[in-house]
XYZ file of C-alpha atoms in Angstrom:
566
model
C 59.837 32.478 78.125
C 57.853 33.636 75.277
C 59.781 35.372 72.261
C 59.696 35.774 68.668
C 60.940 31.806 67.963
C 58.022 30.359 69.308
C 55.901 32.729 67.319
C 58.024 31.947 64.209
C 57.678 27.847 64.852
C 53.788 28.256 65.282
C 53.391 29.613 61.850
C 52.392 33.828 62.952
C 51.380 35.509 60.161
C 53.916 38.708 61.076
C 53.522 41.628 58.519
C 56.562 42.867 58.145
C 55.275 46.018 55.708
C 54.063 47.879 58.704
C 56.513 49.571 60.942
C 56.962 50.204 64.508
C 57.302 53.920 66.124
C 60.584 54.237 67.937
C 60.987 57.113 69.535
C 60.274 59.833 72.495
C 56.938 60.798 71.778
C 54.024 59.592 73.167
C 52.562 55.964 70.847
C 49.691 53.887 71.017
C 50.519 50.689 72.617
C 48.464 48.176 70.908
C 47.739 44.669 72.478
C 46.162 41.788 70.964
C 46.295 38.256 70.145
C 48.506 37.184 67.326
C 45.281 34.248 66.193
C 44.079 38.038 65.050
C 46.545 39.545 63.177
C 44.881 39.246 60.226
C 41.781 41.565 61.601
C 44.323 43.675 63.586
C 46.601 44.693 60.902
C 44.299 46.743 58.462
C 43.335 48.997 61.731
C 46.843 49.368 62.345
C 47.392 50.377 59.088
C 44.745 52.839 59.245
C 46.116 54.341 62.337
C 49.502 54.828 60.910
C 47.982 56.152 57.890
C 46.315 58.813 59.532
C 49.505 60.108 61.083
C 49.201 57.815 64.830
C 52.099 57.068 66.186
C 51.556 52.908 67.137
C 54.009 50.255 68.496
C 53.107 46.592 68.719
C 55.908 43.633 69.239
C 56.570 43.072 65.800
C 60.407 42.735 65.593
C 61.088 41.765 68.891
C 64.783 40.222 68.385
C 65.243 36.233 68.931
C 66.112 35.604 72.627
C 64.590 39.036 73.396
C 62.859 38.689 77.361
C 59.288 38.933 76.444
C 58.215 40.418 80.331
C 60.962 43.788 79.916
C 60.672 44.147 76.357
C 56.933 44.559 76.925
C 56.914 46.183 80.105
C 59.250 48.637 78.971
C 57.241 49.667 76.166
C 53.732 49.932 78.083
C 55.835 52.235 80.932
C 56.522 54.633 78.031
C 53.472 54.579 76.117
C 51.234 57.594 75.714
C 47.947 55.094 75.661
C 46.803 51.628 75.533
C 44.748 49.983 72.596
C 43.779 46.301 73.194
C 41.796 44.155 71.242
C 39.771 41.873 72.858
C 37.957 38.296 71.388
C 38.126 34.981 72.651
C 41.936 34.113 71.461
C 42.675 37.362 73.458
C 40.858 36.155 76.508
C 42.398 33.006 76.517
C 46.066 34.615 76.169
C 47.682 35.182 79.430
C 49.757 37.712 77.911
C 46.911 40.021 76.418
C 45.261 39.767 80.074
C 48.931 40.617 81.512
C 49.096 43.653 79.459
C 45.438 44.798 80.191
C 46.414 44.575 83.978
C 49.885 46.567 83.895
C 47.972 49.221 81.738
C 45.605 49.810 84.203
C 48.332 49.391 87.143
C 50.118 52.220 85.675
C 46.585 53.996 85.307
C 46.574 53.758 81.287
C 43.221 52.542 81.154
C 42.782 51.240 77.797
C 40.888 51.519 75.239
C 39.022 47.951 74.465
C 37.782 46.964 70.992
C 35.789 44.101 70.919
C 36.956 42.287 67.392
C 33.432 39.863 68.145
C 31.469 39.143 71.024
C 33.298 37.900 74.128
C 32.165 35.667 77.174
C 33.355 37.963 79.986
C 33.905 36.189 83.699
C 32.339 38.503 86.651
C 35.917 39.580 87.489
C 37.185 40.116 83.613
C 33.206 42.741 83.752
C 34.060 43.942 86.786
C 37.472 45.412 85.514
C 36.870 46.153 82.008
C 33.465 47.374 82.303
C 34.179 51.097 83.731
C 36.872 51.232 80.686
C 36.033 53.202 77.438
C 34.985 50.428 74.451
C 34.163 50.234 70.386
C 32.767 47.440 69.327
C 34.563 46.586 65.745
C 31.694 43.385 65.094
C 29.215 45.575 65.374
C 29.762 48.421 62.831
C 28.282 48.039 59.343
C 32.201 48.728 57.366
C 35.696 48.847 58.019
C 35.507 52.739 57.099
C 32.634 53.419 59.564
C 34.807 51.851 62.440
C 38.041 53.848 61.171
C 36.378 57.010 61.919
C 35.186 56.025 65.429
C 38.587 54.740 65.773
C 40.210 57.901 64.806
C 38.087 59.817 66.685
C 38.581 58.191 70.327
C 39.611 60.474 72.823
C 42.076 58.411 74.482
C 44.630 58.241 70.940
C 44.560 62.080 70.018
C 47.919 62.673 72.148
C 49.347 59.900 69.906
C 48.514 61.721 66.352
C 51.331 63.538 64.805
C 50.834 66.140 61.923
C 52.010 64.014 59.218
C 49.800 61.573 58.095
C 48.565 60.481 54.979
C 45.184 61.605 55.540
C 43.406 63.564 57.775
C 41.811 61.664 60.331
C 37.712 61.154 59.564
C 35.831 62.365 62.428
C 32.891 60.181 63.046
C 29.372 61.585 63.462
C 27.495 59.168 65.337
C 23.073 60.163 65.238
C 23.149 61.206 68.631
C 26.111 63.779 68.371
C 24.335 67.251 68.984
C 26.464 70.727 68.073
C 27.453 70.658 71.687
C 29.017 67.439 71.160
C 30.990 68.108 68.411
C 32.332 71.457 69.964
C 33.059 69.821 73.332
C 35.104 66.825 71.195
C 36.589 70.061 68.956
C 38.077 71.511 71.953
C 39.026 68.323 73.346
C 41.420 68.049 70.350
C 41.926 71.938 70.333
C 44.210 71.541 74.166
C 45.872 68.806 72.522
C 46.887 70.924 69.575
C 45.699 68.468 67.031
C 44.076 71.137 64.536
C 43.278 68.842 61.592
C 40.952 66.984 64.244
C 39.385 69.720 65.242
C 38.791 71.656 62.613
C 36.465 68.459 61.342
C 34.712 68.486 64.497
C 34.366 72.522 64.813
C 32.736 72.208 61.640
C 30.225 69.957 62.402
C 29.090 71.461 65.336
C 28.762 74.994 63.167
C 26.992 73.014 60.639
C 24.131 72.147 63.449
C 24.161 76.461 64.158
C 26.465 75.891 67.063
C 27.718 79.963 67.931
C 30.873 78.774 69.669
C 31.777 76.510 67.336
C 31.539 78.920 64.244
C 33.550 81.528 66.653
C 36.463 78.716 67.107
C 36.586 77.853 63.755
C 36.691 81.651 62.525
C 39.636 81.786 64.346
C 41.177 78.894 62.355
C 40.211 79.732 59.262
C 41.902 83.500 60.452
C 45.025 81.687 61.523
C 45.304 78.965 59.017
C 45.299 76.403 61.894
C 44.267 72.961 60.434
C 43.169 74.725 57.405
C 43.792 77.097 54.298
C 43.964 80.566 55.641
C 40.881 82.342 54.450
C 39.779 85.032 56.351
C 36.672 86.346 54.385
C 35.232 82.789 55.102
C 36.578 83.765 59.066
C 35.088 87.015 59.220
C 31.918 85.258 57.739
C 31.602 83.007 60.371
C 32.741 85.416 62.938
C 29.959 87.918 62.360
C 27.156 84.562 62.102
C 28.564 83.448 65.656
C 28.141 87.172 67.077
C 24.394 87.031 65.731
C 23.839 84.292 67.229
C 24.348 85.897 70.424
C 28.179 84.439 70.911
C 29.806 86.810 73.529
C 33.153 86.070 72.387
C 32.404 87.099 68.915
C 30.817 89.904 69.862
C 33.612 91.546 71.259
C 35.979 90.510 68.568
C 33.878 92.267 65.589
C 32.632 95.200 68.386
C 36.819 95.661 68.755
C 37.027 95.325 64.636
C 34.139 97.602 63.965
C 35.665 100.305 66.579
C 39.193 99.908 64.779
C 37.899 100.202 61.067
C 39.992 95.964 60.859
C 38.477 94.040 58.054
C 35.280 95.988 58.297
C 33.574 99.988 58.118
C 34.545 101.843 61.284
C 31.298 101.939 62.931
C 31.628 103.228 66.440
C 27.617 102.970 67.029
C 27.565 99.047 65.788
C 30.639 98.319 68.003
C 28.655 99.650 70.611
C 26.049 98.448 70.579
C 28.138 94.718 70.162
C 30.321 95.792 73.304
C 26.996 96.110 75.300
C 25.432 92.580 74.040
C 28.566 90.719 75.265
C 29.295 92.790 78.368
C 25.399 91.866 79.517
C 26.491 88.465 79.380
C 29.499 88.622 81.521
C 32.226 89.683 79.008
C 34.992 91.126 81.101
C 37.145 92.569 78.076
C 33.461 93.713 76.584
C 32.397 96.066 80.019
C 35.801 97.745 79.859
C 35.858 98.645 75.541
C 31.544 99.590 76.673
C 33.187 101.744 79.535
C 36.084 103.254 77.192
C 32.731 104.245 74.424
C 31.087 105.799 77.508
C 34.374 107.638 78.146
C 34.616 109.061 74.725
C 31.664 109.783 73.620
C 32.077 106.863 70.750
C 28.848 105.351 69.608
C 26.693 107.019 72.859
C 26.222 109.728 74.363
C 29.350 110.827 77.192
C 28.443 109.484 80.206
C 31.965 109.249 82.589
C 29.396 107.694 85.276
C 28.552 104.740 83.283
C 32.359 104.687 82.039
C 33.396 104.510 85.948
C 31.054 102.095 87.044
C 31.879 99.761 83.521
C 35.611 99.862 84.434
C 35.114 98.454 88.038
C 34.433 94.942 87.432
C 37.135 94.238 84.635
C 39.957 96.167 87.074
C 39.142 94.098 90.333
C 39.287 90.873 87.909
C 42.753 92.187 87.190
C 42.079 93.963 83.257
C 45.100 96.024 83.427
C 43.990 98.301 81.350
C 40.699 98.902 83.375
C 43.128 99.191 86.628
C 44.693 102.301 85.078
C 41.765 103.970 83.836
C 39.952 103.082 87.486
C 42.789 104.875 89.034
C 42.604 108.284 86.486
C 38.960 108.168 87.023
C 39.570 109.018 90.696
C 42.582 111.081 89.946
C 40.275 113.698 87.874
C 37.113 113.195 89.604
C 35.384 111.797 86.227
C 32.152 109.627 87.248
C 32.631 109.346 90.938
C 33.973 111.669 93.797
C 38.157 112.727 93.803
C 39.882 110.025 95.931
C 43.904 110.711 95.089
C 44.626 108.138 97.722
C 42.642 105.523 95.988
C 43.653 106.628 92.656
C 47.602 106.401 93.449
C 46.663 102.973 94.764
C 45.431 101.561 91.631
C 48.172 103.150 89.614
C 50.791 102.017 91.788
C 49.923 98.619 91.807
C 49.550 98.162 87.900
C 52.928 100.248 87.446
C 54.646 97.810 89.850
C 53.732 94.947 87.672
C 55.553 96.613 84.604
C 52.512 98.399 83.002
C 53.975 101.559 81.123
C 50.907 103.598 81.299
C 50.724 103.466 84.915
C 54.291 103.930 85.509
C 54.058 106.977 83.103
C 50.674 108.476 85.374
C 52.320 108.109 88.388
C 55.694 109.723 87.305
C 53.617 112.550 86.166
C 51.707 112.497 89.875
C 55.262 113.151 91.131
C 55.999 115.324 88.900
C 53.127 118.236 89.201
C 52.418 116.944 92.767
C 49.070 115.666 91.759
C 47.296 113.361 94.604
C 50.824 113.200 95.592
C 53.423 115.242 96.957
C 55.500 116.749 94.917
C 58.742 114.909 94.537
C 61.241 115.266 91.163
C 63.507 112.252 92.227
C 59.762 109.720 92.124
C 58.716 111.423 89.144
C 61.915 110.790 87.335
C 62.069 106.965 89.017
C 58.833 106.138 87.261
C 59.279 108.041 83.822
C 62.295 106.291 83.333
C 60.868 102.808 84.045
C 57.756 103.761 81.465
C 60.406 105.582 78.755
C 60.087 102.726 76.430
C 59.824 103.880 72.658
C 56.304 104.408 72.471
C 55.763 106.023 75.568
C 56.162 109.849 74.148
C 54.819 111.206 77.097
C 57.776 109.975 79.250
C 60.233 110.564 77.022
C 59.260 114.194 76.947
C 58.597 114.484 80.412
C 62.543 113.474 81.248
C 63.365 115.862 78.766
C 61.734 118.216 80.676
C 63.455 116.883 83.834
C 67.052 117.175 82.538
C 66.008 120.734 80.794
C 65.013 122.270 84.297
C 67.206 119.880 86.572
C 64.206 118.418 88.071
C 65.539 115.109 90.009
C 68.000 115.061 87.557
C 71.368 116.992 86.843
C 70.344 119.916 84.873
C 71.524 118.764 81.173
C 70.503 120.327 78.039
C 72.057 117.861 75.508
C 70.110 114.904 77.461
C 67.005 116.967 77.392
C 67.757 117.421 73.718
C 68.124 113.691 73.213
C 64.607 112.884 74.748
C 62.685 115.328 73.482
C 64.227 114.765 69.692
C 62.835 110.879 70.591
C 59.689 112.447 71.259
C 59.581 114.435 68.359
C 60.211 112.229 65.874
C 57.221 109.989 66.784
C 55.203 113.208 66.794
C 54.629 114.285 70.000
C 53.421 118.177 69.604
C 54.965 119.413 72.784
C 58.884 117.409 71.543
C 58.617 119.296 68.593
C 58.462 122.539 69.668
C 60.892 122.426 72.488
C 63.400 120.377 69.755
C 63.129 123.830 67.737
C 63.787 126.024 70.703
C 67.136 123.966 71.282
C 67.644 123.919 67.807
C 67.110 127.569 67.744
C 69.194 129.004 70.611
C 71.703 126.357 70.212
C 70.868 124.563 73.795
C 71.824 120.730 74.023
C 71.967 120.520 70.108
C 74.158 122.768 67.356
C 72.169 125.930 66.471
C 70.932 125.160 63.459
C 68.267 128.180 62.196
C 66.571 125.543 59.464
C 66.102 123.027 61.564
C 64.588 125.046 63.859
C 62.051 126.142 61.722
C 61.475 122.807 60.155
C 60.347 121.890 63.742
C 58.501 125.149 65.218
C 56.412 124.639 60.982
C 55.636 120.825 62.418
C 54.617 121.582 65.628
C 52.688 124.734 64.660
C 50.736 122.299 62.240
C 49.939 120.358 65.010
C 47.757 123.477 66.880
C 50.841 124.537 69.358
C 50.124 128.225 69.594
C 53.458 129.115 70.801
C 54.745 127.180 67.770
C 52.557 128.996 65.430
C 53.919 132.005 66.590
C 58.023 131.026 66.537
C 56.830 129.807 63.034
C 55.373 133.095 62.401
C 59.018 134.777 63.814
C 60.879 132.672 61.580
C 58.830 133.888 58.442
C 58.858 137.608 59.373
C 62.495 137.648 59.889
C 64.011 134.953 57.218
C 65.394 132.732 60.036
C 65.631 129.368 58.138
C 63.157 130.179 55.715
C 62.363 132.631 53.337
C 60.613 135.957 54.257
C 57.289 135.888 53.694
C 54.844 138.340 55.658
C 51.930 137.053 54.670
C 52.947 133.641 55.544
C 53.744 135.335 59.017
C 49.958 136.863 59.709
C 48.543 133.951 58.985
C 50.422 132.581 61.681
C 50.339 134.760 64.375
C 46.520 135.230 63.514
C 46.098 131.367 63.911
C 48.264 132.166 67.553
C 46.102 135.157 68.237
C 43.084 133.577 67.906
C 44.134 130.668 70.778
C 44.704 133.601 72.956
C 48.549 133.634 72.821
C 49.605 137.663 73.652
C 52.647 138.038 71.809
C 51.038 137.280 68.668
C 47.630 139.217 69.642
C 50.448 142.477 69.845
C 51.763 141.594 66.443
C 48.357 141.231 64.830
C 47.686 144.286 66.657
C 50.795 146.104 64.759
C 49.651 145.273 61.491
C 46.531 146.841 61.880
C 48.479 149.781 63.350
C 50.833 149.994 60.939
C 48.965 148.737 57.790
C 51.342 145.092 57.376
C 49.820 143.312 55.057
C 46.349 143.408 56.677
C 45.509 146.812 56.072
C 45.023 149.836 58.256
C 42.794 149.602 60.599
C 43.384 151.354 64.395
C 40.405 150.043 66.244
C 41.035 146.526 65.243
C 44.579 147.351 66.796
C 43.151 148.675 69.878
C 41.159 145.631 70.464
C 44.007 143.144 69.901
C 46.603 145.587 72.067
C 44.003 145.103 74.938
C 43.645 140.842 74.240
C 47.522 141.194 74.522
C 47.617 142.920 77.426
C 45.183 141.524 79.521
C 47.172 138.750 78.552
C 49.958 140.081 81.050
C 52.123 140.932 78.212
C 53.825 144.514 79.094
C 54.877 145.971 75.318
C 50.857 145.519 74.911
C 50.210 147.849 78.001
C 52.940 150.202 76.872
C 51.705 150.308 73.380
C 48.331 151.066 74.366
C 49.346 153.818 76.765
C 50.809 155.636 73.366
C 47.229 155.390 71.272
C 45.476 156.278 74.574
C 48.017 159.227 74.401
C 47.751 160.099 70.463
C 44.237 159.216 70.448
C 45.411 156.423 67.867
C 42.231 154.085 67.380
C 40.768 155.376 70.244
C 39.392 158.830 71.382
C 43.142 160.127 73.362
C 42.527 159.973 77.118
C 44.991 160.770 79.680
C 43.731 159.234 82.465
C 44.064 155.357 80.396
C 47.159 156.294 79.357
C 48.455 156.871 83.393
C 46.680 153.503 83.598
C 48.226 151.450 80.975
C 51.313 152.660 81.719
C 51.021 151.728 85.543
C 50.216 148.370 84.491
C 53.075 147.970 82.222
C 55.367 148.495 85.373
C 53.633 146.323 87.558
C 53.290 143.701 84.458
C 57.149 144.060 84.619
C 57.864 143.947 88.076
């Protein structure tokens, strides 16, 4: 039995300043011979001072079974450190632990403290493990870093050390090095690592490298957070041709985030990092094709840009894919093929898709119409930002379409709506505010909504707006306030406020006299369908008001107000 006595009797130099990790993380299990405690200690020291977490059999109690105690310990550690010289060689425990390390395939990692006499079978074992060679480094500090730096330990490095851990640069490390070791230590989440090595490898120009460590410097992962120095290095990596990088500052320049909103420069970044294979890249180049953002519109490039990031699974590219064949924009009408696409993105919970199909339902388009499918998928896509949905199922509940006719939930959704500034919300908010329906009647609120929504380009707003002015409903008269509005109406083409521009120049209101200008609106209006404008303009086809009398139009404007009515 070999325990702590015997060690104690033979004189062991134990150091009992340096303590042993207990615990359920994963620890360096270090092996050596105690004739080299004296050159094992300081690189223990080292390790612990750089935050590793290292057990070794110091304090193994008097009596203690040497074999379990051991074992045990090797079974849970995360790696293996042995160091090997002659007194280790000659040990039968050192060998013991090599061989269970490598039985439980935790090859070790072997520093030779001097140069060793090796039998075939000792070369023949140890020779396909990973090695440092302690004798053969110029200083202590020089092998610390290499130490530090080996692979195999980084799972045992906790975030609390002393020190950050040196990363060693040996002559032959190129930039790709570096960023391969960076990455290495990246997986493992050891940032501090990293960081050192990300920097060295941007230091020899490496793109990737300066793209990775943008991103830490962004963060504030392993270092200060300074993200001037990140966008710095992010913009050097994109130069240099990084695709990654590229479509970061192509998606920053197209946002105006941290940088000039530059639609052309994003671009043309988009395009430099979708020619090299940049999924996310060839759908933002499709979306600038779409829109007209940086390039010219071209809805055949945007179509045949959103086809490789959708069958790769983009979902984003998947729903756009789908309204492209919807519409017919860059490739032929295939309904079938577009409900496909947006079926199987809204399936997996994407909002957009869910909210496209419930409106396929809805106006039976590629689809047939069906109110109970339309209101399935608008509810599953009403989440708080989807405005569309919520003031399509106010629609629903207003008209009873799949749903029990309700006003007051129609009311609810379309207030929803409203408030986060959907155009449509507003204005039918104001009509139940107005007439009472689903919500209290409430004439200021009304107008509050029909001014918001009129603001917003609605031309029916503009001209309930226009009402509320003329009349003082919620607001105080003011008819010139009012012919601004229902010119604003008039000019989109809307007919009931085309007949009440056409009054004021009938009737000199505010606009002054003028019965041709009247005439010409009174026809807009009632071409328009709108029957007061066909009856009106029978009467000055009668009188010969703006227009030279003529009985015949008259029997013809006044025909078309019946059938207008009918």
């Amino acid at each position: 039995m070999y325990n702590i006595e015997k060690r104690q009797k033979r004189g062991d130099p134990l150091q009992p300043n340096i303590s042993i990790y207990e615990g359920n993380e994963p620890y360096i299990f270090v092996s050596y011979s105690h004739k080299d405690t004296d050159r094992v200690m300081p690189m223990i020291r080292q390790l612990q001072k750089y935050g590793f977490r290292v057990w070794y059999d110091k304090g193994i109690e008097a009596g203690t079974e040497w074999p379990e105690y051991i074992g045990s310990h090797l079974e849970q550690a995360g790696c293996v450190l042995a160091f090997l010289s002659e007194h280790a060689l000659a040990s039968k425990n050192c060998r013991r632990e090599i061989n269970f390390a490598i039985e439980l395939d935790k090859d070790p990692l072997i520093v030779y403290l001097e140069d060793v006499n090796l039998t075939a079978g000792m070369r023949l074992q140890l020779g396909v493990l990973q090695a440092l060679f302690h004798h053969k480094r110029t200083s202590d500090e020089a092998f610390a870093r290499e130490l530090c730096s080996a692979p195999l330990l980084q799972a045992c490095l906790g975030e609390k050390g002393q020190e950050t851990p040196p990363a060693v640069v040996r002559e032959t490390d190129t930039g790709e090095e570096a960023y391969l070791k960076a990455k290495a230590f990246l997986d493992s989440k050891k940032n501090l690592s990293a960081v050192q090595w990300l920097q060295i490898a941007a230091d020899q120009g490496h793109a990737a490298a300066k793209y990775e460590l943008s991103k830490c410097y962004f963060q504030g992962r392993g270092v200060l957070r300074d993200p001037k120095l990140s966008q710095k290095l992010l913009e050097e990596a994109a130069e240099q041709g990084d695709a990654d990088a590229q479509l970061l500052v192509g998606k920053r320049c197209y946002r105006g985030d941290g940088m000039p909103k530059d639609h052309a420069k994003a671009f043309s970044l988009f395009l430099r990092a979708a020619e090299q294979g940049n999924t996310e890249a060839k759908y933002h180049l499709a979306c600038c094709y779409q829109k007209g953002h940086g390039t010219e519109v071209n809805l055949e490039k945007a179509f045949e840009n959103f086809q490789e990031p959708a069958i790769k699974g983009h979902t984003d590219a998947q729903v756009q894919l789908g309204l492209c064949y919807l519409q017919g924009k860059g490739t032929q009408k295939n309904a079938a093929t577009a409900i496909r696409w947006l079926r199987s993105t809204a399936e997996q919970g994407n909002s957009d898709s869910q909210l496209h199909l419930g409106l396929c339902y809805y106006y039976g388009d590629g689809v047939s119409q069906n109110d109970r499918e339309a209101v399935t998928w608008l509810y599953r896509a009403k989440d708080k930002h989807n405005l569309q949905a919520q003031y399509h199922l106010g629609l629903c509940y207003w008209n009873g379409a799949g749903v029990p006719a309700s006003k007051t939930d129609a009311a609810v959704f379309f207030r929803r709506a409203a408030e986060q500034g959907h155009p449509e919300a507003k204005l039918m908010l104001a009509h139940c505010l107005c007439s009472g329906s689903g919500a209290n009647k409430n004439p200021r609120d009304a107008a509050y909504w029909y001014r918001l929504a009129a603001r917003d380009g609605l031309a029916d707003a503009q001209y309930h707006y226009a009402r509320c002015l003329s009349l003082g409903f919620g607001v105080a008269t003011d008819e010139i306030q009012a012919a601004k509005w229902y010119n604003l109406a008039a000019e989109q083409g809307h007919p009931q406020s085309q007949f009440y521009v056409a009054e004021s120049y009938l009737k000199n209101s505010g606009v002054g006299r003028d019965p041709q200008k009247g005439v010409l609106w009174l026809k807009k209006a009632a071409e328009g369908g709108y029957a007061p404008a066909c009856k009106r303009l029978a009467e000055c086809y009668r009188k010969g008001l703006g227009v030279e009398p003529n009985p015949d139009e008259a029997r013809n404007w006044e025909q078309k107000t019946h059938e207008t009515l009918l």
